[in-house]
mmCIF file of C-alpha atoms in Angstrom:
data_model
loop_
_atom_site.group_PDB
_atom_site.id
_atom_site.type_symbol
_atom_site.label_atom_id
_atom_site.label_comp_id
_atom_site.label_asym_id
_atom_site.label_seq_id
_atom_site.Cartn_x
_atom_site.Cartn_y
_atom_site.Cartn_z
ATOM 1 C CA MET A 746 -12.214 -8.872 26.663
ATOM 2 C CA SER A 747 -11.855 -7.392 23.165
ATOM 3 C CA THR A 748 -10.594 -9.562 20.326
ATOM 4 C CA TYR A 749 -7.637 -8.815 18.072
ATOM 5 C CA VAL A 750 -8.127 -10.040 14.492
ATOM 6 C CA TYR A 751 -5.159 -10.999 12.313
ATOM 7 C CA GLY A 752 -6.936 -12.425 9.290
ATOM 8 C CA ILE A 753 -9.509 -14.788 7.856
ATOM 9 C CA ILE A 754 -8.887 -18.213 6.331
ATOM 10 C CA ASP A 755 -10.962 -21.060 4.941
ATOM 11 C CA GLY A 756 -12.674 -22.944 7.747
ATOM 12 C CA SER A 757 -11.271 -26.273 6.592
ATOM 13 C CA ARG A 758 -7.878 -25.080 7.826
ATOM 14 C CA SER A 759 -8.808 -25.256 11.464
ATOM 15 C CA SER A 760 -5.358 -25.577 12.997
ATOM 16 C CA LEU A 761 -2.249 -23.429 13.362
ATOM 17 C CA PRO A 762 1.195 -24.240 14.769
ATOM 18 C CA GLU A 763 0.972 -25.048 18.472
ATOM 19 C CA GLU A 764 1.694 -22.268 20.956
ATOM 20 C CA MET A 765 1.686 -19.573 18.272
ATOM 21 C CA ALA A 766 1.961 -16.176 19.944
ATOM 22 C CA GLY A 767 0.655 -12.860 18.693
ATOM 23 C CA VAL A 768 0.725 -9.236 19.756
ATOM 24 C CA GLY A 769 1.112 -7.954 23.303
ATOM 25 C CA ASP A 770 3.599 -8.145 26.147
ATOM 26 C CA PRO A 771 3.402 -10.892 27.158
ATOM 27 C CA GLN A 772 2.336 -12.145 23.733
ATOM 28 C CA ARG A 773 -1.246 -13.399 23.566
ATOM 29 C CA PRO A 774 -1.881 -16.967 22.382
ATOM 30 C CA VAL A 775 -3.356 -17.140 18.873
ATOM 31 C CA ARG A 776 -6.561 -19.100 18.381
ATOM 32 C CA ILE A 777 -9.216 -19.837 15.750
ATOM 33 C CA LEU A 778 -12.878 -18.775 15.636
ATOM 34 C CA GLN A 779 -15.012 -20.756 13.187
ATOM 35 C CA GLU A 780 -18.266 -19.678 11.565
ATOM 36 C CA SER A 781 -20.053 -20.340 8.255
ATOM 37 C CA GLY A 782 -17.198 -22.351 6.781
ATOM 38 C CA LEU A 783 -14.698 -19.611 7.581
ATOM 39 C CA ALA A 784 -12.168 -19.123 10.354
ATOM 40 C CA ALA A 785 -10.846 -15.936 11.941
ATOM 41 C CA VAL A 786 -7.305 -15.984 13.299
ATOM 42 C CA VAL A 787 -7.474 -14.027 16.563
ATOM 43 C CA SER A 788 -6.065 -13.485 20.035
ATOM 44 C CA ASP A 789 -7.110 -11.499 23.064
ATOM 45 C CA ALA A 790 -6.405 -7.816 22.420
ATOM 46 C CA PRO A 791 -3.883 -6.196 24.773
ATOM 47 C CA GLU A 792 -4.734 -2.875 26.347
ATOM 48 C CA GLY A 793 -3.205 0.238 24.842
ATOM 49 C CA LEU A 794 -1.730 -1.506 21.810
ATOM 50 C CA ARG A 795 0.577 0.739 19.764
ATOM 51 C CA PRO A 796 2.396 0.052 16.470
ATOM 52 C CA LYS A 797 5.714 -0.882 18.038
ATOM 53 C CA ARG A 798 8.167 -2.903 15.980
ATOM 54 C CA LYS A 799 7.795 -5.992 18.182
ATOM 55 C CA ASP A 800 4.018 -6.073 17.732
ATOM 56 C CA LEU A 801 4.142 -5.220 14.022
ATOM 57 C CA LEU A 802 6.482 -8.176 13.524
ATOM 58 C CA ALA A 803 4.243 -10.426 15.621
ATOM 59 C CA HIS A 804 1.248 -9.455 13.461
ATOM 60 C CA GLN A 805 3.223 -10.211 10.291
ATOM 61 C CA ASN A 806 4.470 -13.529 11.673
ATOM 62 C CA VAL A 807 0.946 -14.720 12.470
ATOM 63 C CA LEU A 808 -0.179 -13.818 8.950
ATOM 64 C CA ALA A 809 2.836 -15.609 7.463
ATOM 65 C CA GLU A 810 2.051 -18.763 9.425
ATOM 66 C CA ALA A 811 -1.664 -18.541 8.622
ATOM 67 C CA GLY A 812 -0.868 -18.045 4.935
ATOM 68 C CA ALA A 813 1.607 -20.930 4.751
ATOM 69 C CA GLY A 814 -1.154 -23.464 4.208
ATOM 70 C CA GLY A 815 -3.360 -21.434 1.887
ATOM 71 C CA CYS A 816 -4.869 -18.034 1.287
ATOM 72 C CA VAL A 817 -5.346 -15.630 4.188
ATOM 73 C CA LEU A 818 -7.320 -12.387 4.096
ATOM 74 C CA PRO A 819 -5.083 -10.085 6.150
ATOM 75 C CA MET A 820 -6.411 -7.430 8.484
ATOM 76 C CA ARG A 821 -4.403 -4.292 9.128
ATOM 77 C CA PHE A 822 -2.439 -3.984 12.326
ATOM 78 C CA GLY A 823 -4.751 -2.782 15.086
ATOM 79 C CA SER A 824 -7.995 -4.449 13.938
ATOM 80 C CA VAL A 825 -9.929 -5.023 17.164
ATOM 81 C CA ALA A 826 -13.498 -6.225 17.717
ATOM 82 C CA PRO A 827 -15.417 -5.906 20.996
ATOM 83 C CA ASP A 828 -15.480 -9.683 21.550
ATOM 84 C CA ASP A 829 -15.415 -13.104 19.885
ATOM 85 C CA GLU A 830 -19.161 -13.031 19.244
ATOM 86 C CA THR A 831 -18.811 -9.863 17.187
ATOM 87 C CA VAL A 832 -16.152 -11.504 15.032
ATOM 88 C CA THR A 833 -18.224 -14.625 14.352
ATOM 89 C CA ALA A 834 -21.285 -12.483 13.635
ATOM 90 C CA VAL A 835 -19.362 -10.587 10.959
ATOM 91 C CA LEU A 836 -18.076 -13.868 9.513
ATOM 92 C CA ALA A 837 -21.666 -15.037 9.184
ATOM 93 C CA GLU A 838 -22.873 -11.746 7.758
ATOM 94 C CA ARG A 839 -20.029 -11.392 5.251
ATOM 95 C CA ALA A 840 -19.470 -15.085 4.493
ATOM 96 C CA GLU A 841 -20.182 -14.831 0.779
ATOM 97 C CA HIS A 842 -17.872 -11.845 0.390
ATOM 98 C CA TYR A 843 -15.018 -13.470 2.318
ATOM 99 C CA ARG A 844 -15.310 -16.719 0.361
ATOM 100 C CA GLU A 845 -15.173 -14.778 -2.918
ATOM 101 C CA ARG A 846 -12.093 -12.869 -1.704
ATOM 102 C CA LEU A 847 -10.355 -16.074 -0.610
ATOM 103 C CA ARG A 848 -10.864 -17.497 -4.100
ATOM 104 C CA ALA A 849 -9.790 -14.280 -5.846
ATOM 105 C CA LEU A 850 -6.672 -13.717 -3.747
ATOM 106 C CA ASP A 851 -5.430 -17.293 -3.627
ATOM 107 C CA GLY A 852 -1.838 -17.436 -4.855
ATOM 108 C CA LYS A 853 -1.502 -13.658 -5.043
ATOM 109 C CA VAL A 854 0.569 -11.058 -3.207
ATOM 110 C CA GLU A 855 0.585 -7.283 -3.020
ATOM 111 C CA TYR A 856 3.292 -4.885 -4.136
ATOM 112 C CA ASN A 857 3.012 -1.247 -3.111
ATOM 113 C CA VAL A 858 4.738 1.247 -5.390
ATOM 114 C CA LYS A 859 5.378 4.829 -4.368
ATOM 115 C CA ALA A 860 6.859 7.376 -6.756
ATOM 116 C CA THR A 861 8.423 10.762 -6.201
ATOM 117 C CA HIS A 862 10.378 13.198 -8.335
ATOM 118 C CA ASP A 863 14.086 13.824 -8.244
ATOM 119 C CA GLU A 864 13.694 17.596 -7.991
ATOM 120 C CA GLU A 865 16.741 18.550 -10.048
ATOM 121 C CA ALA A 866 16.058 15.965 -12.733
ATOM 122 C CA VAL A 867 12.390 16.890 -13.135
ATOM 123 C CA LEU A 868 13.284 20.584 -13.351
ATOM 124 C CA HIS A 869 15.668 19.823 -16.209
ATOM 125 C CA ARG A 870 12.934 17.782 -17.869
ATOM 126 C CA VAL A 871 10.199 20.422 -17.699
ATOM 127 C CA MET A 872 12.623 23.034 -18.984
ATOM 128 C CA ALA A 873 13.560 20.782 -21.899
ATOM 129 C CA GLU A 874 9.888 20.136 -22.695
ATOM 130 C CA ASN A 875 8.720 23.759 -22.467
ATOM 131 C CA PRO A 876 10.125 26.290 -25.004
ATOM 132 C CA GLU A 877 8.289 29.178 -23.315
ATOM 133 C CA LEU A 878 10.010 28.433 -20.014
ATOM 134 C CA ARG A 879 13.393 28.318 -21.712
ATOM 135 C CA SER A 880 12.760 31.600 -23.514
ATOM 136 C CA LEU A 881 11.623 33.381 -20.348
ATOM 137 C CA THR A 882 14.574 32.020 -18.384
ATOM 138 C CA GLU A 883 16.986 33.227 -21.056
ATOM 139 C CA ALA A 884 15.291 36.643 -21.225
ATOM 140 C CA ASN A 885 15.583 37.046 -17.461
ATOM 141 C CA ARG A 886 19.229 36.014 -17.571
ATOM 142 C CA ARG A 887 20.006 38.617 -20.222
ATOM 143 C CA ALA A 888 18.198 41.238 -18.136
ATOM 144 C CA GLY A 889 20.399 40.533 -15.148
ATOM 145 C CA GLY A 890 17.849 38.275 -13.509
ATOM 146 C CA GLY A 891 14.714 40.137 -14.566
ATOM 147 C CA SER A 892 12.280 42.261 -12.601
ATOM 148 C CA TYR A 893 10.397 41.019 -9.550
ATOM 149 C CA GLU A 894 7.282 40.490 -11.686
ATOM 150 C CA GLU A 895 9.247 38.567 -14.306
ATOM 151 C CA LYS A 896 10.854 36.347 -11.662
ATOM 152 C CA LEU A 897 7.448 35.737 -10.089
ATOM 153 C CA ARG A 898 5.911 34.814 -13.433
ATOM 154 C CA LEU A 899 8.755 32.416 -14.202
ATOM 155 C CA GLY A 900 8.443 30.788 -10.785
ATOM 156 C CA GLU A 901 4.697 30.314 -11.206
ATOM 157 C CA MET A 902 5.179 28.799 -14.653
ATOM 158 C CA VAL A 903 7.797 26.374 -13.349
ATOM 159 C CA VAL A 904 5.538 25.272 -10.480
ATOM 160 C CA ALA A 905 2.629 24.728 -12.896
ATOM 161 C CA ALA A 906 4.820 22.730 -15.280
ATOM 162 C CA VAL A 907 6.119 20.511 -12.469
ATOM 163 C CA LYS A 908 2.556 19.927 -11.205
ATOM 164 C CA ALA A 909 1.448 18.900 -14.689
ATOM 165 C CA ARG A 910 4.459 16.582 -14.954
ATOM 166 C CA GLU A 911 3.559 15.025 -11.585
ATOM 167 C CA ALA A 912 0.041 14.173 -12.788
ATOM 168 C CA GLU A 913 1.346 12.731 -16.055
ATOM 169 C CA ASP A 914 3.999 10.663 -14.325
ATOM 170 C CA ALA A 915 1.526 9.271 -11.773
ATOM 171 C CA THR A 916 -0.683 8.098 -14.623
ATOM 172 C CA GLU A 917 2.262 6.657 -16.542
ATOM 173 C CA VAL A 918 3.519 4.687 -13.537
ATOM 174 C CA ARG A 919 0.131 3.071 -13.024
ATOM 175 C CA GLN A 920 -0.459 2.357 -16.714
ATOM 176 C CA SER A 921 3.018 0.888 -17.151
ATOM 177 C CA LEU A 922 2.560 -1.602 -14.302
ATOM 178 C CA GLU A 923 -1.107 -2.533 -14.315
ATOM 179 C CA SER A 924 -0.774 -4.920 -17.257
ATOM 180 C CA SER A 925 1.492 -7.080 -15.056
ATOM 181 C CA ALA A 926 -1.033 -7.144 -12.206
ATOM 182 C CA ALA A 927 -4.368 -8.841 -11.577
ATOM 183 C CA ALA A 928 -5.830 -5.760 -9.854
ATOM 184 C CA VAL A 929 -4.846 -2.238 -8.824
ATOM 185 C CA SER A 930 -5.734 -0.199 -5.742
ATOM 186 C CA ALA A 931 -4.860 3.483 -5.385
ATOM 187 C CA GLY A 932 -3.562 4.309 -1.927
ATOM 188 C CA PRO A 933 -4.287 7.487 0.025
ATOM 189 C CA GLU A 934 -2.561 10.632 -1.187
ATOM 190 C CA SER A 935 0.270 11.752 1.046
ATOM 191 C CA THR A 936 2.751 14.588 1.023
ATOM 192 C CA GLY A 937 5.925 13.812 -0.865
ATOM 193 C CA TRP A 938 4.582 11.079 -3.163
ATOM 194 C CA ILE A 939 3.206 11.723 -6.630
ATOM 195 C CA ALA A 940 1.889 8.139 -6.794
ATOM 196 C CA ASN A 941 0.955 5.576 -4.157
ATOM 197 C CA VAL A 942 -0.471 2.463 -5.802
ATOM 198 C CA SER A 943 -0.827 -1.170 -4.749
ATOM 199 C CA PHE A 944 -0.786 -3.977 -7.299
ATOM 200 C CA LEU A 945 -2.181 -7.476 -6.847
ATOM 201 C CA VAL A 946 0.293 -9.853 -8.453
ATOM 202 C CA ASP A 947 0.348 -13.601 -9.035
ATOM 203 C CA ARG A 948 3.024 -14.965 -6.746
ATOM 204 C CA ASP A 949 4.489 -16.891 -9.675
ATOM 205 C CA GLY A 950 4.483 -13.735 -11.819
ATOM 206 C CA ALA A 951 6.359 -11.506 -9.400
ATOM 207 C CA GLU A 952 9.501 -11.457 -11.541
ATOM 208 C CA THR A 953 7.528 -10.121 -14.507
ATOM 209 C CA PHE A 954 6.047 -7.354 -12.357
ATOM 210 C CA LEU A 955 9.413 -6.368 -10.881
ATOM 211 C CA ALA A 956 10.924 -6.321 -14.371
ATOM 212 C CA ALA A 957 8.199 -3.875 -15.383
ATOM 213 C CA VAL A 958 9.122 -1.684 -12.392
ATOM 214 C CA GLU A 959 12.755 -1.661 -13.533
ATOM 215 C CA GLN A 960 11.650 -0.663 -17.018
ATOM 216 C CA VAL A 961 9.770 2.316 -15.559
ATOM 217 C CA ARG A 962 12.917 3.310 -13.658
ATOM 218 C CA LYS A 963 14.944 3.235 -16.874
ATOM 219 C CA SER A 964 12.391 5.124 -18.960
ATOM 220 C CA HIS A 965 11.705 7.727 -16.249
ATOM 221 C CA PRO A 966 15.111 8.627 -14.766
ATOM 222 C CA HIS A 967 13.595 11.715 -13.108
ATOM 223 C CA LEU A 968 11.447 9.420 -10.937
ATOM 224 C CA GLU A 969 12.391 7.653 -7.739
ATOM 225 C CA LEU A 970 10.393 4.469 -7.128
ATOM 226 C CA ARG A 971 10.017 2.696 -3.808
ATOM 227 C CA VAL A 972 8.671 -0.862 -3.990
ATOM 228 C CA ASN A 973 7.411 -2.673 -0.898
ATOM 229 C CA GLY A 974 6.549 -6.350 -1.220
ATOM 230 C CA PRO A 975 5.664 -9.075 -1.508
ATOM 231 C CA LEU A 976 3.006 -8.346 1.115
ATOM 232 C CA PRO A 977 -0.224 -9.986 2.151
ATOM 233 C CA PRO A 978 -2.925 -8.434 -0.060
ATOM 234 C CA TYR A 979 -4.095 -5.828 2.488
ATOM 235 C CA SER A 980 -5.434 -3.435 -0.133
ATOM 236 C CA PHE A 981 -7.676 -6.025 -1.785
ATOM 237 C CA VAL A 982 -9.654 -7.415 1.148
ATOM 238 C CA GLU A 983 -11.890 -4.321 1.028
ATOM 239 C CA PRO A 984 -11.787 -2.089 4.115
ATOM 240 C CA GLY A 985 -14.727 -0.864 6.156
ATOM 241 C CA PRO A 986 -17.491 -3.495 6.293
ATOM 242 C CA ALA A 987 -15.006 -6.211 5.367
ATOM 243 C CA GLU A 988 -13.250 -5.699 8.694
ATOM 244 C CA PRO A 989 -14.702 -6.845 12.017
ATOM 245 C CA ALA A 990 -17.398 -4.576 13.366
ATOM 246 C CA GLY A 991 -16.038 -2.078 15.846
ATOM 247 C CA SER A 992 -12.503 -2.479 14.551
ATOM 248 C CA THR A 993 -9.977 0.293 14.882
ATOM 249 C CA ALA A 994 -7.166 0.610 12.385
ATOM 250 C CA GLY A 995 -3.678 1.385 13.545
ATOM 251 C CA ALA A 996 -0.492 1.615 11.523
ATOM 252 C CA GLU A 997 -0.239 -0.779 8.629
ATOM 253 C CA SER A 998 1.876 -3.787 9.334
ATOM 254 C CA SER A 999 3.392 -3.383 5.918
ATOM 255 C CA GLY A 1000 5.121 -0.270 7.230
ATOM 256 C CA GLU A 1001 3.793 1.986 4.488
#
């Protein structure tokens, strides 16, 4: 039977709460696989697992329990290995990397920040910043709206100005917050967001980071910021070879 992997902890923490249950219906019992001074928190993998709310919450609960006694390297929801032997083989192969990550991530959490523009507000901003746009808009207004070519030119200039503003704002969001974080990881680009960035933050310094987010909100009123956290540091485990061999990634348990 294939093995579902929740995360990796230090091997000295060899026990979890009794009768802990994980994903699946019925929920699969959670167990520990030890190798090379490390331990993988796993269960049997149910067939046809999908990112349903019940299973996403079960995945998060296991990570919360595993992280209560120390650092846990979280795997994304849906990380499945062919069997237990594959998991322990990867623990052995990647032992040095996992030990380094456990040290580096101890006492830290992840905050994911996504930014988008308030369309009306950013349009006002680019118009205020661009005299040529204002002049062309006024000229078209005086001409009763302007010719088709003039309207097209104005539209293209507005789109270009907004695109440039998007790039500048994405950079400013990251630069404004990274000084309050221990590490930064850019997330995948997606439609609708001008920035999608995860920040590794000291758990004890979370208030400082969130204060920096509020400062960005105040200084950039044309931006809308969505903050998700604190989360297990998914973005800082390193994907790919750092996950169990043969794993398949489903939806993120952080709901991003």
